[in-house]
Short mmCIF file of C-alpha atoms in Angstrom, two decimals:
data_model
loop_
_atom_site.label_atom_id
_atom_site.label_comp_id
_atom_site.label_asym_id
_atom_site.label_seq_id
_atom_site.Cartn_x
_atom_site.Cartn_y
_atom_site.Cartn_z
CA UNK A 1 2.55 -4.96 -13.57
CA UNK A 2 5.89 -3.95 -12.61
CA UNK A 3 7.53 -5.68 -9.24
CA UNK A 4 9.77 -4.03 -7.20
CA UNK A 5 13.79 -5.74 -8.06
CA UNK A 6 14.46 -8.67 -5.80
CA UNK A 7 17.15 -6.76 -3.97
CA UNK A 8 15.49 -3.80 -3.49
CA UNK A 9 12.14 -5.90 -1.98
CA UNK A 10 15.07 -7.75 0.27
CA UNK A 11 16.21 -4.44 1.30
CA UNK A 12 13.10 -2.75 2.07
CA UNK A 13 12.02 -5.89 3.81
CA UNK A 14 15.05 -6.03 5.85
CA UNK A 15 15.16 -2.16 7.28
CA UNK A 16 11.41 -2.53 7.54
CA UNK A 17 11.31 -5.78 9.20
CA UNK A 18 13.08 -3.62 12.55
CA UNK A 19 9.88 -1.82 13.20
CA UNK A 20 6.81 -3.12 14.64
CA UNK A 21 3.82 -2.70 11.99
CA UNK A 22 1.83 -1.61 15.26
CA UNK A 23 4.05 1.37 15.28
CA UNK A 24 4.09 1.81 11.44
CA UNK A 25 0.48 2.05 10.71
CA UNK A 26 -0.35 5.00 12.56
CA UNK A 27 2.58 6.70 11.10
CA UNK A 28 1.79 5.74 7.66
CA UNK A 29 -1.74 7.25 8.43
CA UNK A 30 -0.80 10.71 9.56
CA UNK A 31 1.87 10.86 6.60
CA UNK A 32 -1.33 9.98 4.28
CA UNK A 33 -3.09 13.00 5.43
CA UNK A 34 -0.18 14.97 5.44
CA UNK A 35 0.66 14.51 1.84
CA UNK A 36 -3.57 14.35 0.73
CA UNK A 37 -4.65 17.36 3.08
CA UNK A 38 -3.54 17.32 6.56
CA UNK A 39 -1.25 20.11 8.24
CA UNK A 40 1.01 19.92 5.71
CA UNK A 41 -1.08 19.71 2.79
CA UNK A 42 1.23 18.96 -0.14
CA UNK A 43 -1.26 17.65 -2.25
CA UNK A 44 -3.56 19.84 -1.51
CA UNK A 45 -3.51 23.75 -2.65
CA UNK A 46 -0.60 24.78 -0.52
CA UNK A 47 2.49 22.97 0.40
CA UNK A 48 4.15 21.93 3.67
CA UNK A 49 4.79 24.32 6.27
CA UNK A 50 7.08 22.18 8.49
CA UNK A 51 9.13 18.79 7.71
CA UNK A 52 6.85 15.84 7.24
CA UNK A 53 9.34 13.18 7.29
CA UNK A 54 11.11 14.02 11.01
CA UNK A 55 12.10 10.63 12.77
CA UNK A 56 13.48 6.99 11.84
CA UNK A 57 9.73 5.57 11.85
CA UNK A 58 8.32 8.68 9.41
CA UNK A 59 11.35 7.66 7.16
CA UNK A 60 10.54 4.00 7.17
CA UNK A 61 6.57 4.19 7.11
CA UNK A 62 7.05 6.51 4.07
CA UNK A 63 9.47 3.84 2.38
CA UNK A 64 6.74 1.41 3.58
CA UNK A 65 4.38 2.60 1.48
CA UNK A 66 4.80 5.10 -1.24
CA UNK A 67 8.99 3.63 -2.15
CA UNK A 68 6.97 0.63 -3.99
CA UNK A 69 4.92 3.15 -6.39
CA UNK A 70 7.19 5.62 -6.51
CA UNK A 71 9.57 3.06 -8.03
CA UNK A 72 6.86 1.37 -10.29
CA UNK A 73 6.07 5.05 -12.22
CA UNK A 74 9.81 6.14 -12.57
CA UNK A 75 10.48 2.88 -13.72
CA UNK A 76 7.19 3.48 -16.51
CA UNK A 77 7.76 6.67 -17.50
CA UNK A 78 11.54 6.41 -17.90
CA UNK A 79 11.40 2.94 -19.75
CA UNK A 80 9.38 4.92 -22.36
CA UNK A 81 11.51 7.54 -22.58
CA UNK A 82 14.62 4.75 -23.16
CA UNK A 83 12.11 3.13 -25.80
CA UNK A 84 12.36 6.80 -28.46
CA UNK A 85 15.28 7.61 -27.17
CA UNK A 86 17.31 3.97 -28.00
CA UNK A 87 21.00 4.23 -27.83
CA UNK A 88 21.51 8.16 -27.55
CA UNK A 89 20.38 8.48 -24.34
CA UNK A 90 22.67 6.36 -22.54
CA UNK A 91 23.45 9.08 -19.09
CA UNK A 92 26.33 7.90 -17.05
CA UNK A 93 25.73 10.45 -14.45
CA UNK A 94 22.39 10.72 -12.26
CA UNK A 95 21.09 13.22 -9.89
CA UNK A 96 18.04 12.59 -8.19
CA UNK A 97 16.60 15.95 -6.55
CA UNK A 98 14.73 15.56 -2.91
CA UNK A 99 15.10 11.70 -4.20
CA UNK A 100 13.88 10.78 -0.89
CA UNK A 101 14.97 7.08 -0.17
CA UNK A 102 16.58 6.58 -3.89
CA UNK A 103 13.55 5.15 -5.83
CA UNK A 104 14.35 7.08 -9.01
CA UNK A 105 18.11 6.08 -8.50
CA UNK A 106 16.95 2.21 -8.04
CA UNK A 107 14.33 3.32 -11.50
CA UNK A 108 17.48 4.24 -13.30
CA UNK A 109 20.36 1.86 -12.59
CA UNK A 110 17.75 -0.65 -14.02
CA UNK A 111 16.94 1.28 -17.12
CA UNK A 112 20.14 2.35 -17.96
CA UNK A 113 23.23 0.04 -17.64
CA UNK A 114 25.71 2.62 -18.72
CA UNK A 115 25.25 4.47 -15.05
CA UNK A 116 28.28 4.58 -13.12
CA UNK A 117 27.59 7.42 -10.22
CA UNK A 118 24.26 8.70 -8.59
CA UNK A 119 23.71 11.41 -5.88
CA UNK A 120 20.75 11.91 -4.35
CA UNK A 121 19.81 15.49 -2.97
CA UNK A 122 17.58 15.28 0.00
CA UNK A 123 16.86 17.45 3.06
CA UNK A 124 15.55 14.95 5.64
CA UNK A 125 18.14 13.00 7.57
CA UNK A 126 16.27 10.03 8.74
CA UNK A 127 15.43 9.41 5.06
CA UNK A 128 19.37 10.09 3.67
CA UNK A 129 20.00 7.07 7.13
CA UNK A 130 17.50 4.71 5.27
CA UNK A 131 18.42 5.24 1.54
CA UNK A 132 21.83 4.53 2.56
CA UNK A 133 21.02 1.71 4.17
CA UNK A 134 18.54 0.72 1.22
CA UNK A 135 21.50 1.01 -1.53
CA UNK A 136 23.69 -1.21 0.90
CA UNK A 137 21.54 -4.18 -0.29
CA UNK A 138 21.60 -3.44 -3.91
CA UNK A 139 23.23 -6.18 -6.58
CA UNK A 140 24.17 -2.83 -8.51
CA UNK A 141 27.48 -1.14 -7.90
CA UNK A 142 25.74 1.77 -9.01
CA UNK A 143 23.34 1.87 -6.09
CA UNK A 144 25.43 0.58 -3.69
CA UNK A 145 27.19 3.71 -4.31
CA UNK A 146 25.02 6.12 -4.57
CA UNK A 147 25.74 9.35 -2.52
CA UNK A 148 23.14 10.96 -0.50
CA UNK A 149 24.00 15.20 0.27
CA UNK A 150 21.87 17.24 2.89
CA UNK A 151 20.26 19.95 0.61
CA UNK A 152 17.21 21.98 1.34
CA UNK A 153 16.18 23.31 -1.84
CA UNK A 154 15.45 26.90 -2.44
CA UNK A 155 15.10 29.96 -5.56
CA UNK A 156 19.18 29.97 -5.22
CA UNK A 157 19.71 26.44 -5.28
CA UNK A 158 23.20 25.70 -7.30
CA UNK A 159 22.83 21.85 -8.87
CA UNK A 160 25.45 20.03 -9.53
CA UNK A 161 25.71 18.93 -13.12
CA UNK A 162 24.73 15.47 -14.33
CA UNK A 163 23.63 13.53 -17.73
CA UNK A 164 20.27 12.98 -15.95
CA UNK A 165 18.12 14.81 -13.25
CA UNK A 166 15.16 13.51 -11.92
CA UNK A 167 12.49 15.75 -9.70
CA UNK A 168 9.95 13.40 -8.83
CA UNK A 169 7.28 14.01 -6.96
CA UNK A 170 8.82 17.27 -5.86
CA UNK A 171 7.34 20.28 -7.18
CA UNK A 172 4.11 20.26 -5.29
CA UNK A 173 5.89 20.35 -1.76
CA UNK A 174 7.76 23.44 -2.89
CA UNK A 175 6.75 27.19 -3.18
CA UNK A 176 5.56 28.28 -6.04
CA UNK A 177 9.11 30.88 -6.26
CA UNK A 178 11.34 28.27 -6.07
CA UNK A 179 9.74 25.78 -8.76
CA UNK A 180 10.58 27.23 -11.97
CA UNK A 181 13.70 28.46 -10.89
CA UNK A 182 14.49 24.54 -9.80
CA UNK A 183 12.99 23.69 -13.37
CA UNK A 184 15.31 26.39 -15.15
CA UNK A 185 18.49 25.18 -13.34
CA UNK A 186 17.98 21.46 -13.83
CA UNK A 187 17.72 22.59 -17.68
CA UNK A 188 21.24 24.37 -17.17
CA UNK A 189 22.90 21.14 -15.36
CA UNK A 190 21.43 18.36 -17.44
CA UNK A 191 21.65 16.56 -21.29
CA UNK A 192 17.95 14.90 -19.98
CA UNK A 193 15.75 15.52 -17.18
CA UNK A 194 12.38 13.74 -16.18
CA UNK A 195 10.14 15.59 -13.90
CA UNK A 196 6.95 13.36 -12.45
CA UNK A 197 4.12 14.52 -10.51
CA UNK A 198 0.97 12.77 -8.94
CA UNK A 199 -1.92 11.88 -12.03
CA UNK A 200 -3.80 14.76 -10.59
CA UNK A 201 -5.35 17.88 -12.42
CA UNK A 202 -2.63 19.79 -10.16
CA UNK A 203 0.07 17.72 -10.94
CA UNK A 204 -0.29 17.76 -14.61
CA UNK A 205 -0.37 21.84 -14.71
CA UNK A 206 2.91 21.58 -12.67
CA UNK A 207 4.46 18.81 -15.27
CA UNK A 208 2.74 20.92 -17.92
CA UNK A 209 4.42 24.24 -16.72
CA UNK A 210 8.25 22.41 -16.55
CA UNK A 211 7.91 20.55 -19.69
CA UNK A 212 7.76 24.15 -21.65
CA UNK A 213 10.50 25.31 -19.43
CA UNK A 214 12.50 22.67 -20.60
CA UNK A 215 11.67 23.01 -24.29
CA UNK A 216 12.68 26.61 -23.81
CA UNK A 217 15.55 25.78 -22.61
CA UNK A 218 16.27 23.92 -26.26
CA UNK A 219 15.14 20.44 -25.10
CA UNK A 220 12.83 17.68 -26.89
CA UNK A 221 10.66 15.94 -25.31
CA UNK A 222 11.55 11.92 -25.43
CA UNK A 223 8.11 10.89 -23.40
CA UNK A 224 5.37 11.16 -23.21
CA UNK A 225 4.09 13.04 -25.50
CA UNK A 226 4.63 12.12 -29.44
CA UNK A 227 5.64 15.97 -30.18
CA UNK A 228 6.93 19.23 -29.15
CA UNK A 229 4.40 21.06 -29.79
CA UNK A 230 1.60 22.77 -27.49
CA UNK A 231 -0.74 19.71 -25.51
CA UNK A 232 -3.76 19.11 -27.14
CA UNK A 233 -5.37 18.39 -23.93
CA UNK A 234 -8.42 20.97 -23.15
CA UNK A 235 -10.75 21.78 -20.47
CA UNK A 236 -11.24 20.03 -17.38
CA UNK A 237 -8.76 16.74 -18.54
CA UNK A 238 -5.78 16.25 -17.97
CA UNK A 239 -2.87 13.94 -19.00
CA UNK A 240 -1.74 11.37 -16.34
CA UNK A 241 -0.99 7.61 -16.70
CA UNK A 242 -1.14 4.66 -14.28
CA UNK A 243 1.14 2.36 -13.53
CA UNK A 244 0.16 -0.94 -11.36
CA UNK A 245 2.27 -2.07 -8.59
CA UNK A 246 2.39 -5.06 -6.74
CA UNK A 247 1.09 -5.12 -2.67
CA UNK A 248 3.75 -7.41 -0.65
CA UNK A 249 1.25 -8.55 2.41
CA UNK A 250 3.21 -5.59 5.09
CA UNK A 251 2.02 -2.90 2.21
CA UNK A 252 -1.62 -4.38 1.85
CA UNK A 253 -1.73 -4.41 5.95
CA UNK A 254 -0.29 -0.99 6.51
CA UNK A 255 -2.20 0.80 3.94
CA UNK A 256 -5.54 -1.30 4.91
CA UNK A 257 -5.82 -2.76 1.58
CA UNK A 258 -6.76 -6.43 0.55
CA UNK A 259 -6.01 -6.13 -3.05
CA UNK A 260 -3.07 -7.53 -4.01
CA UNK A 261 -2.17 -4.24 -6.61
CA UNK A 262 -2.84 -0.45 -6.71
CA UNK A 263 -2.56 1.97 -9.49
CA UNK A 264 -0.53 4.56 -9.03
CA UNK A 265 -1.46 7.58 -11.35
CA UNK A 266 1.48 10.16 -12.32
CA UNK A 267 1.94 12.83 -14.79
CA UNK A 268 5.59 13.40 -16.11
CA UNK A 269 7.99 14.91 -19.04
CA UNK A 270 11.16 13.78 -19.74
CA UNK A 271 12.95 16.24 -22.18
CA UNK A 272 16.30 15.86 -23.65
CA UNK A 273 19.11 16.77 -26.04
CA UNK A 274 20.40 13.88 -26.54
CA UNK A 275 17.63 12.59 -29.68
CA UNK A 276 14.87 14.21 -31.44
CA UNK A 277 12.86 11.49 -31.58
CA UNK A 278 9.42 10.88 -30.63
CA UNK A 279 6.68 8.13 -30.57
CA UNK A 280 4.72 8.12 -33.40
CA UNK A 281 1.93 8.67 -30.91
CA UNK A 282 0.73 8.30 -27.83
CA UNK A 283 -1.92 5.83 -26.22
CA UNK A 284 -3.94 8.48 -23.91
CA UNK A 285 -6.34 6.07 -22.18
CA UNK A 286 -7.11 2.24 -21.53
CA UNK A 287 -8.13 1.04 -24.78
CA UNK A 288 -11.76 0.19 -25.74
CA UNK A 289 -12.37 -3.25 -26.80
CA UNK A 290 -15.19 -4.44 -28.26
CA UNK A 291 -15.77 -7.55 -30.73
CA UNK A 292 -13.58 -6.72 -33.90
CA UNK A 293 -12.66 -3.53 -33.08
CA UNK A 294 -9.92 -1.86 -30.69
CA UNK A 295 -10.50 2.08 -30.87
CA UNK A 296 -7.53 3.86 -28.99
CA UNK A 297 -7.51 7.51 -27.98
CA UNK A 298 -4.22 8.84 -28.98
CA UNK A 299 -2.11 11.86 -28.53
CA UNK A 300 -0.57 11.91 -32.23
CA UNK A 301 2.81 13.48 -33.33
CA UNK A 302 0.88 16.41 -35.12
CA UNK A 303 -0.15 17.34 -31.45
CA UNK A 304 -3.71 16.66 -31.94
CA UNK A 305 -6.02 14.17 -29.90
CA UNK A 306 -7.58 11.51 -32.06
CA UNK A 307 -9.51 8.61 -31.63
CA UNK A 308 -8.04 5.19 -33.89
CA UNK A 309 -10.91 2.80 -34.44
CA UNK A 310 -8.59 -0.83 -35.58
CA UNK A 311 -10.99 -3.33 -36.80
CA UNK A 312 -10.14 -7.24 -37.04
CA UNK A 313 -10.05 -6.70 -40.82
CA UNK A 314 -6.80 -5.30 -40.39
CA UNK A 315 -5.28 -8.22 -38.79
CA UNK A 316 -1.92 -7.37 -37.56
CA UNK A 317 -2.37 -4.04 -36.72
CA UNK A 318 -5.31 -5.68 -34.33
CA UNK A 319 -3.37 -8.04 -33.05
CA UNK A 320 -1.18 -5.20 -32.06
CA UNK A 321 -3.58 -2.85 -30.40
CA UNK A 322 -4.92 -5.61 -28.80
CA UNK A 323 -1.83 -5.97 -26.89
CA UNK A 324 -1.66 -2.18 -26.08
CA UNK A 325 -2.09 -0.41 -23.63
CA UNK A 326 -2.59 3.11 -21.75
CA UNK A 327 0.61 4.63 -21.87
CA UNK A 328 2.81 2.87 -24.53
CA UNK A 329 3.58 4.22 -28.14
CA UNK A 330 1.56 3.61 -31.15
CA UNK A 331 3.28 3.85 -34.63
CA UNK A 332 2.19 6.16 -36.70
CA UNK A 333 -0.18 4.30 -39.48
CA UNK A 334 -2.82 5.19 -42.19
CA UNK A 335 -6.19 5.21 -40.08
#
């Protein structure tokens, strides 16, 4: 489980602490059907037809309660990327694309010590007001001055260059037209650039879609997958990891929970030039465990799918996969 920093939690806690939950929780339940199906529909089959996020209370219900996961996968997906990658990706330049509040920018400062400057496009005022006023609180000098730019993001749009570009959470809320053209130009403006998307069927064709953009574009990919080859992945599956995140009570209350995690599912790609390196594979799902053997589905660096079966007899390596889970690298041994 991965917690939110302590001055990130102090600084949510403080902006959040000015608004009544009373008058949070019904704005955190309209933005839920927004995003899942409502008028808007972003995560449904279209995408939004107005601004979602319009006042100071949809900026802060929205920090309220999708900041915390947001955070938690970035943090997952990038930290595996950091694992191939080592000490040749080391950006010193971010730009975080419709970052909304700055969770990818919070993600990366942590990751990634050797960031000195971040900007954050985003086209919703009330949210650039609160992810300013998030970053005030941050121990990082990084965060603290991170620089939030109006941008509404269209076919045309011109980025400026950086060592790392994250979309997150992005391409289902645009047009189809201006997706691959956002894609193509973060390729163009970047050494390494991590698209994430919900763990949905729909979210992993979009991450599926950018990540052979980006390899057209000369890239390799550093995470997830193990290879740059085509995904193995067929028929109705899909690949999407999860990555738990810790309820404070006000998230547990405003999303009508009483567990004290959630899972938050995402698909993502992080390409680069910086390395060619890859994982020797890929753990694909949780593992199965059952006494004196671990099997793990993997997504191995020949691109194939392949099922491990690790039996006590070989007593490190089960030691090893016993400690594994979905999501993290497996070497790449003699079955």
């Amino acid at each position: 489980m991965t917690a939110l920093p302590d001055d990130l939690a102090r600084a949510l806690d403080a902006a959040l602490d000015r608004v009544p939950a009373s008058r949070l929780a019904p704005v955190v339940e309209r933005l839920i059907g927004d995003y899942r199906g409502g008028a808007g529909n972003v995560r449904g089959t279209g995408v939004a037809t107005a601004p979602i996020l319009r006042t100071d209370d949809d900026a802060a219900a929205y920090a309220a309660y999708r900041m915390p996961a947001t955070y938690t996968a970035l943090h997952e997906g990038l930290s595996r990327a950091a694992e191939v990658a080592g000490d040749c990706l080391a950006p010193r330049t971010h730009l975080d694309v419709a970052g909304g509040t700055g969770a990818a920018v919070w993600a990366a400062a942590r990751i990634w010590p050797t960031l000195v400057a971040a900007t954050v496009l985003e086209g919703s005022e009330p949210v650039i007001a609160l992810g300013r006023r998030l970053a005030t609180g941050a121990d990082g000098a990084t965060v603290r001055s991170a620089r939030w730019e109006p941008t509404l993001l269209g076919a045309a749009t011109v980025l400026p260059a950086a060592d790392l570009i994250t979309v997150s959470y992005v391409l289902g809320e645009l047009p189809e037209p201006v997706r691959d053209p956002l894609v193509d130009e973060a390729a163009r403006r970047a050494d390494t650039v991590a698209v994430f998307e919900p763990g949905t069927p729909a979210g992993y064709r979009r991450v599926l879609r950018a990540r052979a953009r980006l390899l057209d574009a000369g890239m390799s990919v550093a995470a997830p997958c193990p290879h740059d080859g085509a995904c193995p992945i067929t028929g109705e599956d899909w690949c999407h990891f999860a990555a738990r995140v810790d309820r404070t009570s006000r998230h547990r209350s405003l999303k009508g929970g009483t567990l004290s995690h959630e899972d938050e599912k995402f698909a993502y790609v992080v390409a680069t030039r910086a390395t060619p390196a890859h994982a020797g594979n890929r753990v694909l799902r949780h593992p199965l465990q059952r006494k004196g053997l671990v099997t793990l589905r993997l997504c191995s660096g020949e691109g194939a799918i392949t099922d491990r079966p690790v039996p006590k007899s070989r007593r490190e390596d089960y030691r090893a996969a016993r400690d594994t889970g979905w999501g993290d690298p497996w070497p790449q041994l003699d079955a």
